[in-house]
PDB file as gemmi writes it, atoms N, CA and C in Angstrom:
CRYST1    1.000    1.000    1.000  90.00  90.00  90.00 P 1                      
ATOM      1  N   UNK A   1     112.616 138.015  79.916  1.00  0.00           N  
ATOM      2  CA  UNK A   1     112.042 137.015  80.811  1.00  0.00           C  
ATOM      3  C   UNK A   1     110.990 137.686  81.693  1.00  0.00           C  
ATOM      4  N   UNK A   2     109.828 137.061  81.775  1.00  0.00           N  
ATOM      5  CA  UNK A   2     108.737 137.583  82.595  1.00  0.00           C  
ATOM      6  C   UNK A   2     108.524 136.643  83.769  1.00  0.00           C  
ATOM      7  N   UNK A   3     108.423 137.206  84.939  1.00  0.00           N  
ATOM      8  CA  UNK A   3     108.106 136.402  86.111  1.00  0.00           C  
ATOM      9  C   UNK A   3     106.713 136.750  86.597  1.00  0.00           C  
ATOM     10  N   UNK A   4     105.952 135.718  86.920  1.00  0.00           N  
ATOM     11  CA  UNK A   4     104.607 135.888  87.445  1.00  0.00           C  
ATOM     12  C   UNK A   4     104.549 135.217  88.811  1.00  0.00           C  
ATOM     13  N   UNK A   5     104.044 135.938  89.784  1.00  0.00           N  
ATOM     14  CA  UNK A   5     103.945 135.406  91.143  1.00  0.00           C  
ATOM     15  C   UNK A   5     102.482 135.416  91.559  1.00  0.00           C  
ATOM     16  N   UNK A   6     101.955 134.226  91.759  1.00  0.00           N  
ATOM     17  CA  UNK A   6     100.549 134.081  92.144  1.00  0.00           C  
ATOM     18  C   UNK A   6     100.433 133.956  93.661  1.00  0.00           C  
ATOM     19  N   UNK A   7      99.357 134.492  94.180  1.00  0.00           N  
ATOM     20  CA  UNK A   7      99.113 134.407  95.620  1.00  0.00           C  
ATOM     21  C   UNK A   7      97.619 134.536  95.883  1.00  0.00           C  
ATOM     22  N   UNK A   8      97.234 134.260  97.131  1.00  0.00           N  
ATOM     23  CA  UNK A   8      95.857 134.492  97.539  1.00  0.00           C  
ATOM     24  C   UNK A   8      95.019 133.254  97.750  1.00  0.00           C  
ATOM     25  N   UNK A   9      95.576 132.093  97.450  1.00  0.00           N  
ATOM     26  CA  UNK A   9      94.809 130.876  97.652  1.00  0.00           C  
ATOM     27  C   UNK A   9      94.601 130.587  99.133  1.00  0.00           C  
ATOM     28  N   UNK A  10      93.745 129.600  99.397  1.00  0.00           N  
ATOM     29  CA  UNK A  10      93.490 129.242 100.778  1.00  0.00           C  
ATOM     30  C   UNK A  10      92.314 128.312 100.904  1.00  0.00           C  
ATOM     31  N   UNK A  11      91.875 128.157 102.128  1.00  0.00           N  
ATOM     32  CA  UNK A  11      90.728 127.305 102.434  1.00  0.00           C  
ATOM     33  C   UNK A  11      89.529 128.193 102.740  1.00  0.00           C  
ATOM     34  N   UNK A  12      88.414 127.898 102.101  1.00  0.00           N  
ATOM     35  CA  UNK A  12      87.215 128.695 102.303  1.00  0.00           C  
ATOM     36  C   UNK A  12      86.000 127.776 102.272  1.00  0.00           C  
ATOM     37  N   UNK A  13      84.954 128.163 102.971  1.00  0.00           N  
ATOM     38  CA  UNK A  13      83.730 127.383 102.948  1.00  0.00           C  
ATOM     39  C   UNK A  13      82.942 127.665 101.681  1.00  0.00           C  
ATOM     40  N   UNK A  14      82.129 126.709 101.279  1.00  0.00           N  
ATOM     41  CA  UNK A  14      81.266 126.895 100.119  1.00  0.00           C  
ATOM     42  C   UNK A  14      80.418 128.153 100.313  1.00  0.00           C  
ATOM     43  N   UNK A  15      80.301 128.912  99.252  1.00  0.00           N  
ATOM     44  CA  UNK A  15      79.580 130.177  99.305  1.00  0.00           C  
ATOM     45  C   UNK A  15      80.454 131.365  99.625  1.00  0.00           C  
ATOM     46  N   UNK A  16      81.682 131.103 100.025  1.00  0.00           N  
ATOM     47  CA  UNK A  16      82.596 132.177 100.373  1.00  0.00           C  
ATOM     48  C   UNK A  16      83.312 132.764  99.172  1.00  0.00           C  
ATOM     49  N   UNK A  17      84.246 133.658  99.467  1.00  0.00           N  
ATOM     50  CA  UNK A  17      84.972 134.371  98.419  1.00  0.00           C  
ATOM     51  C   UNK A  17      86.473 134.343  98.670  1.00  0.00           C  
ATOM     52  N   UNK A  18      87.216 134.437  97.599  1.00  0.00           N  
ATOM     53  CA  UNK A  18      88.670 134.591  97.643  1.00  0.00           C  
ATOM     54  C   UNK A  18      89.084 135.464  96.474  1.00  0.00           C  
ATOM     55  N   UNK A  19      90.188 136.162  96.648  1.00  0.00           N  
ATOM     56  CA  UNK A  19      90.752 136.921  95.544  1.00  0.00           C  
ATOM     57  C   UNK A  19      92.189 136.475  95.324  1.00  0.00           C  
ATOM     58  N   UNK A  20      92.474 136.015  94.131  1.00  0.00           N  
ATOM     59  CA  UNK A  20      93.829 135.632  93.752  1.00  0.00           C  
ATOM     60  C   UNK A  20      94.525 136.813  93.079  1.00  0.00           C  
ATOM     61  N   UNK A  21      95.815 136.905  93.280  1.00  0.00           N  
ATOM     62  CA  UNK A  21      96.619 137.955  92.659  1.00  0.00           C  
ATOM     63  C   UNK A  21      97.741 137.322  91.841  1.00  0.00           C  
ATOM     64  N   UNK A  22      98.072 137.962  90.742  1.00  0.00           N  
ATOM     65  CA  UNK A  22      99.187 137.530  89.901  1.00  0.00           C  
ATOM     66  C   UNK A  22     100.013 138.773  89.582  1.00  0.00           C  
ATOM     67  N   UNK A  23     101.158 138.880  90.225  1.00  0.00           N  
ATOM     68  CA  UNK A  23     102.019 140.040  90.045  1.00  0.00           C  
ATOM     69  C   UNK A  23     103.061 139.750  88.968  1.00  0.00           C  
ATOM     70  N   UNK A  24     103.166 140.640  87.997  1.00  0.00           N  
ATOM     71  CA  UNK A  24     104.114 140.470  86.891  1.00  0.00           C  
ATOM     72  C   UNK A  24     105.365 141.322  87.116  1.00  0.00           C  
ATOM     73  N   UNK A  25     106.472 140.848  86.573  1.00  0.00           N  
ATOM     74  CA  UNK A  25     107.734 141.563  86.744  1.00  0.00           C  
ATOM     75  C   UNK A  25     107.909 142.680  85.718  1.00  0.00           C  
ATOM     76  N   UNK A  26     106.959 142.760  84.760  1.00  0.00           N  
ATOM     77  CA  UNK A  26     107.000 143.840  83.768  1.00  0.00           C  
ATOM     78  C   UNK A  26     105.614 144.459  83.690  1.00  0.00           C  
ATOM     79  N   UNK A  27     105.490 145.537  82.964  1.00  0.00           N  
ATOM     80  CA  UNK A  27     104.190 146.155  82.788  1.00  0.00           C  
ATOM     81  C   UNK A  27     103.216 145.158  82.162  1.00  0.00           C  
ATOM     82  N   UNK A  28     102.028 145.065  82.732  1.00  0.00           N  
ATOM     83  CA  UNK A  28     101.067 144.113  82.182  1.00  0.00           C  
ATOM     84  C   UNK A  28     100.586 144.546  80.799  1.00  0.00           C  
ATOM     85  N   UNK A  29     100.801 145.790  80.432  1.00  0.00           N  
ATOM     86  CA  UNK A  29     100.446 146.213  79.077  1.00  0.00           C  
ATOM     87  C   UNK A  29     101.424 145.653  78.045  1.00  0.00           C  
ATOM     88  N   UNK A  30     102.560 145.160  78.517  1.00  0.00           N  
ATOM     89  CA  UNK A  30     103.518 144.506  77.623  1.00  0.00           C  
ATOM     90  C   UNK A  30     103.203 143.035  77.439  1.00  0.00           C  
ATOM     91  N   UNK A  31     102.243 142.566  78.187  1.00  0.00           N  
ATOM     92  CA  UNK A  31     101.812 141.164  78.098  1.00  0.00           C  
ATOM     93  C   UNK A  31     100.499 141.148  77.328  1.00  0.00           C  
ATOM     94  N   UNK A  32     100.474 140.431  76.214  1.00  0.00           N  
ATOM     95  CA  UNK A  32      99.315 140.504  75.330  1.00  0.00           C  
ATOM     96  C   UNK A  32      98.046 139.927  75.976  1.00  0.00           C  
ATOM     97  N   UNK A  33      98.188 138.795  76.612  1.00  0.00           N  
ATOM     98  CA  UNK A  33      97.041 138.150  77.241  1.00  0.00           C  
ATOM     99  C   UNK A  33      97.471 137.599  78.592  1.00  0.00           C  
ATOM    100  N   UNK A  34      96.598 137.705  79.556  1.00  0.00           N  
ATOM    101  CA  UNK A  34      96.854 137.081  80.847  1.00  0.00           C  
ATOM    102  C   UNK A  34      95.623 136.291  81.231  1.00  0.00           C  
ATOM    103  N   UNK A  35      95.859 135.201  81.935  1.00  0.00           N  
ATOM    104  CA  UNK A  35      94.719 134.381  82.292  1.00  0.00           C  
ATOM    105  C   UNK A  35      94.972 133.576  83.540  1.00  0.00           C  
ATOM    106  N   UNK A  36      93.894 133.085  84.073  1.00  0.00           N  
ATOM    107  CA  UNK A  36      93.935 132.170  85.206  1.00  0.00           C  
ATOM    108  C   UNK A  36      93.463 130.797  84.736  1.00  0.00           C  
ATOM    109  N   UNK A  37      94.222 129.793  85.121  1.00  0.00           N  
ATOM    110  CA  UNK A  37      93.896 128.403  84.822  1.00  0.00           C  
ATOM    111  C   UNK A  37      93.803 127.645  86.131  1.00  0.00           C  
ATOM    112  N   UNK A  38      93.172 126.495  86.090  1.00  0.00           N  
ATOM    113  CA  UNK A  38      93.139 125.652  87.285  1.00  0.00           C  
ATOM    114  C   UNK A  38      93.303 124.188  86.882  1.00  0.00           C  
ATOM    115  N   UNK A  39      93.801 123.441  87.843  1.00  0.00           N  
ATOM    116  CA  UNK A  39      94.058 122.031  87.569  1.00  0.00           C  
ATOM    117  C   UNK A  39      93.804 121.205  88.815  1.00  0.00           C  
ATOM    118  N   UNK A  40      93.119 120.093  88.610  1.00  0.00           N  
ATOM    119  CA  UNK A  40      92.941 119.104  89.666  1.00  0.00           C  
ATOM    120  C   UNK A  40      93.699 117.853  89.247  1.00  0.00           C  
ATOM    121  N   UNK A  41      94.028 117.001  90.208  1.00  0.00           N  
ATOM    122  CA  UNK A  41      94.809 115.793  89.889  1.00  0.00           C  
ATOM    123  C   UNK A  41      94.158 114.963  88.792  1.00  0.00           C  
ATOM    124  N   UNK A  42      94.979 114.497  87.895  1.00  0.00           N  
ATOM    125  CA  UNK A  42      94.581 113.593  86.815  1.00  0.00           C  
ATOM    126  C   UNK A  42      93.686 114.260  85.772  1.00  0.00           C  
ATOM    127  N   UNK A  43      93.616 115.572  85.792  1.00  0.00           N  
ATOM    128  CA  UNK A  43      92.849 116.281  84.765  1.00  0.00           C  
ATOM    129  C   UNK A  43      93.708 117.349  84.131  1.00  0.00           C  
ATOM    130  N   UNK A  44      93.343 117.717  82.912  1.00  0.00           N  
ATOM    131  CA  UNK A  44      94.090 118.740  82.202  1.00  0.00           C  
ATOM    132  C   UNK A  44      93.842 120.110  82.834  1.00  0.00           C  
ATOM    133  N   UNK A  45      94.814 120.968  82.689  1.00  0.00           N  
ATOM    134  CA  UNK A  45      94.656 122.340  83.160  1.00  0.00           C  
ATOM    135  C   UNK A  45      93.603 123.023  82.278  1.00  0.00           C  
ATOM    136  N   UNK A  46      92.691 123.753  82.914  1.00  0.00           N  
ATOM    137  CA  UNK A  46      91.627 124.403  82.170  1.00  0.00           C  
ATOM    138  C   UNK A  46      91.640 125.911  82.386  1.00  0.00           C  
ATOM    139  N   UNK A  47      91.245 126.622  81.335  1.00  0.00           N  
ATOM    140  CA  UNK A  47      91.167 128.078  81.410  1.00  0.00           C  
ATOM    141  C   UNK A  47      89.954 128.472  82.239  1.00  0.00           C  
ATOM    142  N   UNK A  48      90.166 129.378  83.179  1.00  0.00           N  
ATOM    143  CA  UNK A  48      89.095 129.887  84.014  1.00  0.00           C  
ATOM    144  C   UNK A  48      88.656 131.267  83.542  1.00  0.00           C  
ATOM    145  N   UNK A  49      89.612 132.144  83.360  1.00  0.00           N  
ATOM    146  CA  UNK A  49      89.298 133.511  82.938  1.00  0.00           C  
ATOM    147  C   UNK A  49      90.521 134.116  82.270  1.00  0.00           C  
ATOM    148  N   UNK A  50      90.274 135.033  81.354  1.00  0.00           N  
ATOM    149  CA  UNK A  50      91.378 135.667  80.641  1.00  0.00           C  
ATOM    150  C   UNK A  50      91.076 137.137  80.415  1.00  0.00           C  
ATOM    151  N   UNK A  51      92.140 137.920  80.285  1.00  0.00           N  
ATOM    152  CA  UNK A  51      92.001 139.339  79.985  1.00  0.00           C  
ATOM    153  C   UNK A  51      93.092 139.721  78.999  1.00  0.00           C  
ATOM    154  N   UNK A  52      92.719 140.474  77.975  1.00  0.00           N  
ATOM    155  CA  UNK A  52      93.699 140.904  76.991  1.00  0.00           C  
ATOM    156  C   UNK A  52      94.317 142.234  77.406  1.00  0.00           C  
ATOM    157  N   UNK A  53      95.360 142.639  76.706  1.00  0.00           N  
ATOM    158  CA  UNK A  53      95.989 143.926  77.015  1.00  0.00           C  
ATOM    159  C   UNK A  53      95.022 145.070  76.736  1.00  0.00           C  
ATOM    160  N   UNK A  54      94.023 144.820  75.867  1.00  0.00           N  
ATOM    161  CA  UNK A  54      93.018 145.833  75.597  1.00  0.00           C  
ATOM    162  C   UNK A  54      91.890 145.843  76.600  1.00  0.00           C  
ATOM    163  N   UNK A  55      91.890 144.875  77.517  1.00  0.00           N  
ATOM    164  CA  UNK A  55      90.882 144.862  78.573  1.00  0.00           C  
ATOM    165  C   UNK A  55      89.696 143.942  78.332  1.00  0.00           C  
ATOM    166  N   UNK A  56      89.675 143.240  77.220  1.00  0.00           N  
ATOM    167  CA  UNK A  56      88.587 142.307  76.963  1.00  0.00           C  
ATOM    168  C   UNK A  56      88.736 141.088  77.864  1.00  0.00           C  
ATOM    169  N   UNK A  57      87.595 140.612  78.369  1.00  0.00           N  
ATOM    170  CA  UNK A  57      87.631 139.480  79.287  1.00  0.00           C  
ATOM    171  C   UNK A  57      86.805 138.318  78.743  1.00  0.00           C  
ATOM    172  N   UNK A  58      87.145 137.128  79.203  1.00  0.00           N  
ATOM    173  CA  UNK A  58      86.379 135.937  78.854  1.00  0.00           C  
ATOM    174  C   UNK A  58      86.442 134.975  80.029  1.00  0.00           C  
ATOM    175  N   UNK A  59      85.409 134.126  80.132  1.00  0.00           N  
ATOM    176  CA  UNK A  59      85.283 133.226  81.274  1.00  0.00           C  
ATOM    177  C   UNK A  59      84.824 131.839  80.835  1.00  0.00           C  
ATOM    178  N   UNK A  60      85.232 130.854  81.604  1.00  0.00           N  
ATOM    179  CA  UNK A  60      84.669 129.521  81.418  1.00  0.00           C  
ATOM    180  C   UNK A  60      83.206 129.571  81.846  1.00  0.00           C  
ATOM    181  N   UNK A  61      82.389 128.771  81.206  1.00  0.00           N  
ATOM    182  CA  UNK A  61      80.968 128.771  81.542  1.00  0.00           C  
ATOM    183  C   UNK A  61      80.733 128.444  83.011  1.00  0.00           C  
ATOM    184  N   UNK A  62      81.582 127.599  83.563  1.00  0.00           N  
ATOM    185  CA  UNK A  62      81.378 127.146  84.942  1.00  0.00           C  
ATOM    186  C   UNK A  62      81.599 128.245  85.974  1.00  0.00           C  
ATOM    187  N   UNK A  63      82.229 129.333  85.577  1.00  0.00           N  
ATOM    188  CA  UNK A  63      82.520 130.395  86.552  1.00  0.00           C  
ATOM    189  C   UNK A  63      81.876 131.726  86.193  1.00  0.00           C  
ATOM    190  N   UNK A  64      81.202 131.775  85.063  1.00  0.00           N  
ATOM    191  CA  UNK A  64      80.556 133.030  84.666  1.00  0.00           C  
ATOM    192  C   UNK A  64      79.588 133.480  85.747  1.00  0.00           C  
ATOM    193  N   UNK A  65      79.566 134.753  85.962  1.00  0.00           N  
ATOM    194  CA  UNK A  65      78.693 135.403  86.969  1.00  0.00           C  
ATOM    195  C   UNK A  65      79.150 135.150  88.394  1.00  0.00           C  
ATOM    196  N   UNK A  66      80.231 134.404  88.586  1.00  0.00           N  
ATOM    197  CA  UNK A  66      80.763 134.194  89.931  1.00  0.00           C  
ATOM    198  C   UNK A  66      82.183 134.735  90.064  1.00  0.00           C  
ATOM    199  N   UNK A  67      82.968 134.625  89.007  1.00  0.00           N  
ATOM    200  CA  UNK A  67      84.365 135.056  89.031  1.00  0.00           C  
ATOM    201  C   UNK A  67      84.532 136.311  88.190  1.00  0.00           C  
ATOM    202  N   UNK A  68      85.460 137.165  88.591  1.00  0.00           N  
ATOM    203  CA  UNK A  68      85.765 138.371  87.831  1.00  0.00           C  
ATOM    204  C   UNK A  68      87.272 138.538  87.735  1.00  0.00           C  
ATOM    205  N   UNK A  69      87.750 138.678  86.510  1.00  0.00           N  
ATOM    206  CA  UNK A  69      89.173 138.951  86.299  1.00  0.00           C  
ATOM    207  C   UNK A  69      89.335 140.446  86.080  1.00  0.00           C  
ATOM    208  N   UNK A  70      90.371 141.008  86.687  1.00  0.00           N  
ATOM    209  CA  UNK A  70      90.609 142.434  86.544  1.00  0.00           C  
ATOM    210  C   UNK A  70      92.112 142.692  86.653  1.00  0.00           C  
ATOM    211  N   UNK A  71      92.492 143.929  86.443  1.00  0.00           N  
ATOM    212  CA  UNK A  71      93.922 144.243  86.515  1.00  0.00           C  
ATOM    213  C   UNK A  71      94.130 145.617  87.110  1.00  0.00           C  
ATOM    214  N   UNK A  72      95.314 145.784  87.673  1.00  0.00           N  
ATOM    215  CA  UNK A  72      95.746 147.070  88.209  1.00  0.00           C  
ATOM    216  C   UNK A  72      97.086 147.363  87.546  1.00  0.00           C  
ATOM    217  N   UNK A  73      97.077 148.239  86.563  1.00  0.00           N  
ATOM    218  CA  UNK A  73      98.293 148.495  85.800  1.00  0.00           C  
ATOM    219  C   UNK A  73      99.368 149.144  86.657  1.00  0.00           C  
ATOM    220  N   UNK A  74      98.972 149.909  87.659  1.00  0.00           N  
ATOM    221  CA  UNK A  74      99.952 150.570  88.529  1.00  0.00           C  
ATOM    222  C   UNK A  74     100.747 149.551  89.334  1.00  0.00           C  
ATOM    223  N   UNK A  75     100.099 148.420  89.618  1.00  0.00           N  
ATOM    224  CA  UNK A  75     100.756 147.378  90.406  1.00  0.00           C  
ATOM    225  C   UNK A  75     101.224 146.212  89.543  1.00  0.00           C  
ATOM    226  N   UNK A  76     100.990 146.321  88.228  1.00  0.00           N  
ATOM    227  CA  UNK A  76     101.331 145.209  87.319  1.00  0.00           C  
ATOM    228  C   UNK A  76     100.759 143.893  87.813  1.00  0.00           C  
ATOM    229  N   UNK A  77      99.524 143.939  88.216  1.00  0.00           N  
ATOM    230  CA  UNK A  77      98.904 142.777  88.838  1.00  0.00           C  
ATOM    231  C   UNK A  77      97.541 142.498  88.209  1.00  0.00           C  
ATOM    232  N   UNK A  78      97.272 141.223  88.019  1.00  0.00           N  
ATOM    233  CA  UNK A  78      95.959 140.772  87.563  1.00  0.00           C  
ATOM    234  C   UNK A  78      95.322 139.995  88.707  1.00  0.00           C  
ATOM    235  N   UNK A  79      94.029 140.216  88.879  1.00  0.00           N  
ATOM    236  CA  UNK A  79      93.308 139.601  89.987  1.00  0.00           C  
ATOM    237  C   UNK A  79      92.233 138.655  89.467  1.00  0.00           C  
ATOM    238  N   UNK A  80      91.883 137.706  90.309  1.00  0.00           N  
ATOM    239  CA  UNK A  80      90.719 136.861  90.050  1.00  0.00           C  
ATOM    240  C   UNK A  80      89.885 136.876  91.319  1.00  0.00           C  
ATOM    241  N   UNK A  81      88.779 137.601  91.248  1.00  0.00           N  
ATOM    242  CA  UNK A  81      87.844 137.649  92.378  1.00  0.00           C  
ATOM    243  C   UNK A  81      86.869 136.505  92.210  1.00  0.00           C  
ATOM    244  N   UNK A  82      86.824 135.635  93.207  1.00  0.00           N  
ATOM    245  CA  UNK A  82      85.984 134.436  93.142  1.00  0.00           C  
ATOM    246  C   UNK A  82      84.907 134.519  94.224  1.00  0.00           C  
ATOM    247  N   UNK A  83      83.674 134.584  93.788  1.00  0.00           N  
ATOM    248  CA  UNK A  83      82.539 134.621  94.702  1.00  0.00           C  
ATOM    249  C   UNK A  83      81.719 133.338  94.598  1.00  0.00           C  
ATOM    250  N   UNK A  84      80.884 133.123  95.585  1.00  0.00           N  
ATOM    251  CA  UNK A  84      79.981 131.960  95.582  1.00  0.00           C  
ATOM    252  C   UNK A  84      80.741 130.676  95.259  1.00  0.00           C  
ATOM    253  N   UNK A  85      81.841 130.497  95.949  1.00  0.00           N  
ATOM    254  CA  UNK A  85      82.695 129.349  95.655  1.00  0.00           C  
ATOM    255  C   UNK A  85      81.990 128.036  95.956  1.00  0.00           C  
ATOM    256  N   UNK A  86      82.303 127.049  95.129  1.00  0.00           N  
ATOM    257  CA  UNK A  86      81.732 125.720  95.250  1.00  0.00           C  
ATOM    258  C   UNK A  86      82.850 124.705  95.467  1.00  0.00           C  
ATOM    259  N   UNK A  87      82.534 123.573  96.078  1.00  0.00           N  
ATOM    260  CA  UNK A  87      83.573 122.543  96.258  1.00  0.00           C  
ATOM    261  C   UNK A  87      84.254 122.157  94.949  1.00  0.00           C  
ATOM    262  N   UNK A  88      83.524 122.194  93.854  1.00  0.00           N  
ATOM    263  CA  UNK A  88      84.132 121.846  92.570  1.00  0.00           C  
ATOM    264  C   UNK A  88      85.093 122.897  92.034  1.00  0.00           C  
ATOM    265  N   UNK A  89      85.191 124.027  92.713  1.00  0.00           N  
ATOM    266  CA  UNK A  89      86.199 125.024  92.353  1.00  0.00           C  
ATOM    267  C   UNK A  89      87.552 124.696  92.973  1.00  0.00           C  
ATOM    268  N   UNK A  90      87.585 123.694  93.827  1.00  0.00           N  
ATOM    269  CA  UNK A  90      88.835 123.282  94.449  1.00  0.00           C  
ATOM    270  C   UNK A  90      89.838 122.854  93.388  1.00  0.00           C  
ATOM    271  N   UNK A  91      91.011 123.463  93.416  1.00  0.00           N  
ATOM    272  CA  UNK A  91      92.039 123.181  92.417  1.00  0.00           C  
ATOM    273  C   UNK A  91      93.284 123.986  92.753  1.00  0.00           C  
ATOM    274  N   UNK A  92      94.347 123.696  92.024  1.00  0.00           N  
ATOM    275  CA  UNK A  92      95.510 124.584  92.043  1.00  0.00           C  
ATOM    276  C   UNK A  92      95.306 125.591  90.902  1.00  0.00           C  
ATOM    277  N   UNK A  93      95.394 126.841  91.235  1.00  0.00           N  
ATOM    278  CA  UNK A  93      95.168 127.917  90.266  1.00  0.00           C  
ATOM    279  C   UNK A  93      96.511 128.499  89.825  1.00  0.00           C  
ATOM    280  N   UNK A  94      96.645 128.662  88.510  1.00  0.00           N  
ATOM    281  CA  UNK A  94      97.869 129.188  87.913  1.00  0.00           C  
ATOM    282  C   UNK A  94      97.551 130.420  87.081  1.00  0.00           C  
ATOM    283  N   UNK A  95      98.444 131.383  87.087  1.00  0.00           N  
ATOM    284  CA  UNK A  95      98.285 132.487  86.152  1.00  0.00           C  
ATOM    285  C   UNK A  95      99.272 132.318  85.004  1.00  0.00           C  
ATOM    286  N   UNK A  96      98.858 132.809  83.856  1.00  0.00           N  
ATOM    287  CA  UNK A  96      99.666 132.691  82.659  1.00  0.00           C  
ATOM    288  C   UNK A  96      99.690 134.015  81.924  1.00  0.00           C  
ATOM    289  N   UNK A  97     100.837 134.329  81.364  1.00  0.00           N  
ATOM    290  CA  UNK A  97     100.961 135.504  80.517  1.00  0.00           C  
ATOM    291  C   UNK A  97     101.514 135.106  79.164  1.00  0.00           C  
ATOM    292  N   UNK A  98     101.007 135.727  78.116  1.00  0.00           N  
ATOM    293  CA  UNK A  98     101.471 135.441  76.757  1.00  0.00           C  
ATOM    294  C   UNK A  98     102.023 136.723  76.154  1.00  0.00           C  
ATOM    295  N   UNK A  99     103.242 136.635  75.681  1.00  0.00           N  
ATOM    296  CA  UNK A  99     103.874 137.777  75.034  1.00  0.00           C  
ATOM    297  C   UNK A  99     104.137 137.438  73.576  1.00  0.00           C  
ATOM    298  N   UNK A 100     103.573 138.237  72.694  1.00  0.00           N  
ATOM    299  CA  UNK A 100     103.802 138.073  71.254  1.00  0.00           C  
ATOM    300  C   UNK A 100     104.885 139.043  70.801  1.00  0.00           C  
ATOM    301  N   UNK A 101     105.847 138.515  70.065  1.00  0.00           N  
ATOM    302  CA  UNK A 101     106.916 139.345  69.501  1.00  0.00           C  
ATOM    303  C   UNK A 101     107.036 139.007  68.016  1.00  0.00           C  
ATOM    304  N   UNK A 102     107.768 139.795  67.271  1.00  0.00           N  
ATOM    305  CA  UNK A 102     107.926 139.475  65.834  1.00  0.00           C  
ATOM    306  C   UNK A 102     108.515 138.098  65.581  1.00  0.00           C  
ATOM    307  N   UNK A 103     109.207 137.545  66.565  1.00  0.00           N  
ATOM    308  CA  UNK A 103     109.833 136.243  66.339  1.00  0.00           C  
ATOM    309  C   UNK A 103     109.037 135.090  66.920  1.00  0.00           C  
ATOM    310  N   UNK A 104     107.941 135.393  67.596  1.00  0.00           N  
ATOM    311  CA  UNK A 104     107.149 134.293  68.111  1.00  0.00           C  
ATOM    312  C   UNK A 104     106.328 134.636  69.326  1.00  0.00           C  
ATOM    313  N   UNK A 105     105.745 133.592  69.905  1.00  0.00           N  
ATOM    314  CA  UNK A 105     104.833 133.711  71.028  1.00  0.00           C  
ATOM    315  C   UNK A 105     105.429 132.966  72.202  1.00  0.00           C  
ATOM    316  N   UNK A 106     105.509 133.622  73.351  1.00  0.00           N  
ATOM    317  CA  UNK A 106     106.091 132.996  74.533  1.00  0.00           C  
ATOM    318  C   UNK A 106     105.083 133.005  75.661  1.00  0.00           C  
ATOM    319  N   UNK A 107     104.935 131.875  76.312  1.00  0.00           N  
ATOM    320  CA  UNK A 107     104.054 131.751  77.458  1.00  0.00           C  
ATOM    321  C   UNK A 107     104.884 131.736  78.742  1.00  0.00           C  
ATOM    322  N   UNK A 108     104.364 132.404  79.736  1.00  0.00           N  
ATOM    323  CA  UNK A 108     104.989 132.422  81.058  1.00  0.00           C  
ATOM    324  C   UNK A 108     103.948 131.980  82.069  1.00  0.00           C  
ATOM    325  N   UNK A 109     104.380 131.150  83.012  1.00  0.00           N  
ATOM    326  CA  UNK A 109     103.467 130.642  84.031  1.00  0.00           C  
ATOM    327  C   UNK A 109     103.964 131.040  85.414  1.00  0.00           C  
ATOM    328  N   UNK A 110     103.020 131.391  86.250  1.00  0.00           N  
ATOM    329  CA  UNK A 110     103.339 131.579  87.649  1.00  0.00           C  
ATOM    330  C   UNK A 110     103.261 130.241  88.368  1.00  0.00           C  
ATOM    331  N   UNK A 111     103.737 130.222  89.593  1.00  0.00           N  
ATOM    332  CA  UNK A 111     103.592 129.007  90.390  1.00  0.00           C  
ATOM    333  C   UNK A 111     102.128 128.884  90.816  1.00  0.00           C  
ATOM    334  N   UNK A 112     101.678 127.748  91.108  1.00  0.00           N  
ATOM    335  CA  UNK A 112     100.279 127.557  91.466  1.00  0.00           C  
ATOM    336  C   UNK A 112      99.971 128.012  92.881  1.00  0.00           C  
ATOM    337  N   UNK A 113      98.693 128.298  93.091  1.00  0.00           N  
ATOM    338  CA  UNK A 113      98.222 128.605  94.429  1.00  0.00           C  
ATOM    339  C   UNK A 113      96.985 127.742  94.677  1.00  0.00           C  
ATOM    340  N   UNK A 114      96.967 127.064  95.803  1.00  0.00           N  
ATOM    341  CA  UNK A 114      95.915 126.095  96.099  1.00  0.00           C  
ATOM    342  C   UNK A 114      94.659 126.798  96.617  1.00  0.00           C  
ATOM    343  N   UNK A 115      93.541 126.441  96.004  1.00  0.00           N  
ATOM    344  CA  UNK A 115      92.234 126.893  96.490  1.00  0.00           C  
ATOM    345  C   UNK A 115      91.446 125.653  96.889  1.00  0.00           C  
ATOM    346  N   UNK A 116      91.008 125.636  98.132  1.00  0.00           N  
ATOM    347  CA  UNK A 116      90.225 124.509  98.628  1.00  0.00           C  
ATOM    348  C   UNK A 116      88.901 125.033  99.171  1.00  0.00           C  
ATOM    349  N   UNK A 117      87.811 124.499  98.633  1.00  0.00           N  
ATOM    350  CA  UNK A 117      86.479 124.926  99.057  1.00  0.00           C  
ATOM    351  C   UNK A 117      85.820 123.755  99.770  1.00  0.00           C  
ATOM    352  N   UNK A 118      85.503 123.960 101.027  1.00  0.00           N  
ATOM    353  CA  UNK A 118      84.884 122.891 101.810  1.00  0.00           C  
ATOM    354  C   UNK A 118      83.366 122.997 101.750  1.00  0.00           C  
ATOM    355  N   UNK A 119      82.722 121.847 101.808  1.00  0.00           N  
ATOM    356  CA  UNK A 119      81.252 121.825 101.724  1.00  0.00           C  
ATOM    357  C   UNK A 119      80.622 121.940 103.096  1.00  0.00           C  
TER     358      UNK A 119                                                      
END                                                                             
């Protein structure tokens, strides 16, 4: 069982920055893929950024050049640095980890953290 604890959300003005953290209960190298998702009411959860165990990253077009996903293996933590925030970035942000084993693929979700960007 993997536990993910997300933190770092808050209220920020447009143009500001926030850094979200996702702390894992196991080594992040044991987690094949980790990512940040966000969700607003009445809309599907969408992928914001992802990082593989090999360090490859990917981003949604809407956040490219503004958000950066990174990890600290010593702390078993993945971060999402968000710069130049816009009101449309307002959402509940969730971190997800995927573990592949010979018997299947398991997804783990952290609790959400609210990000609110005021105009």
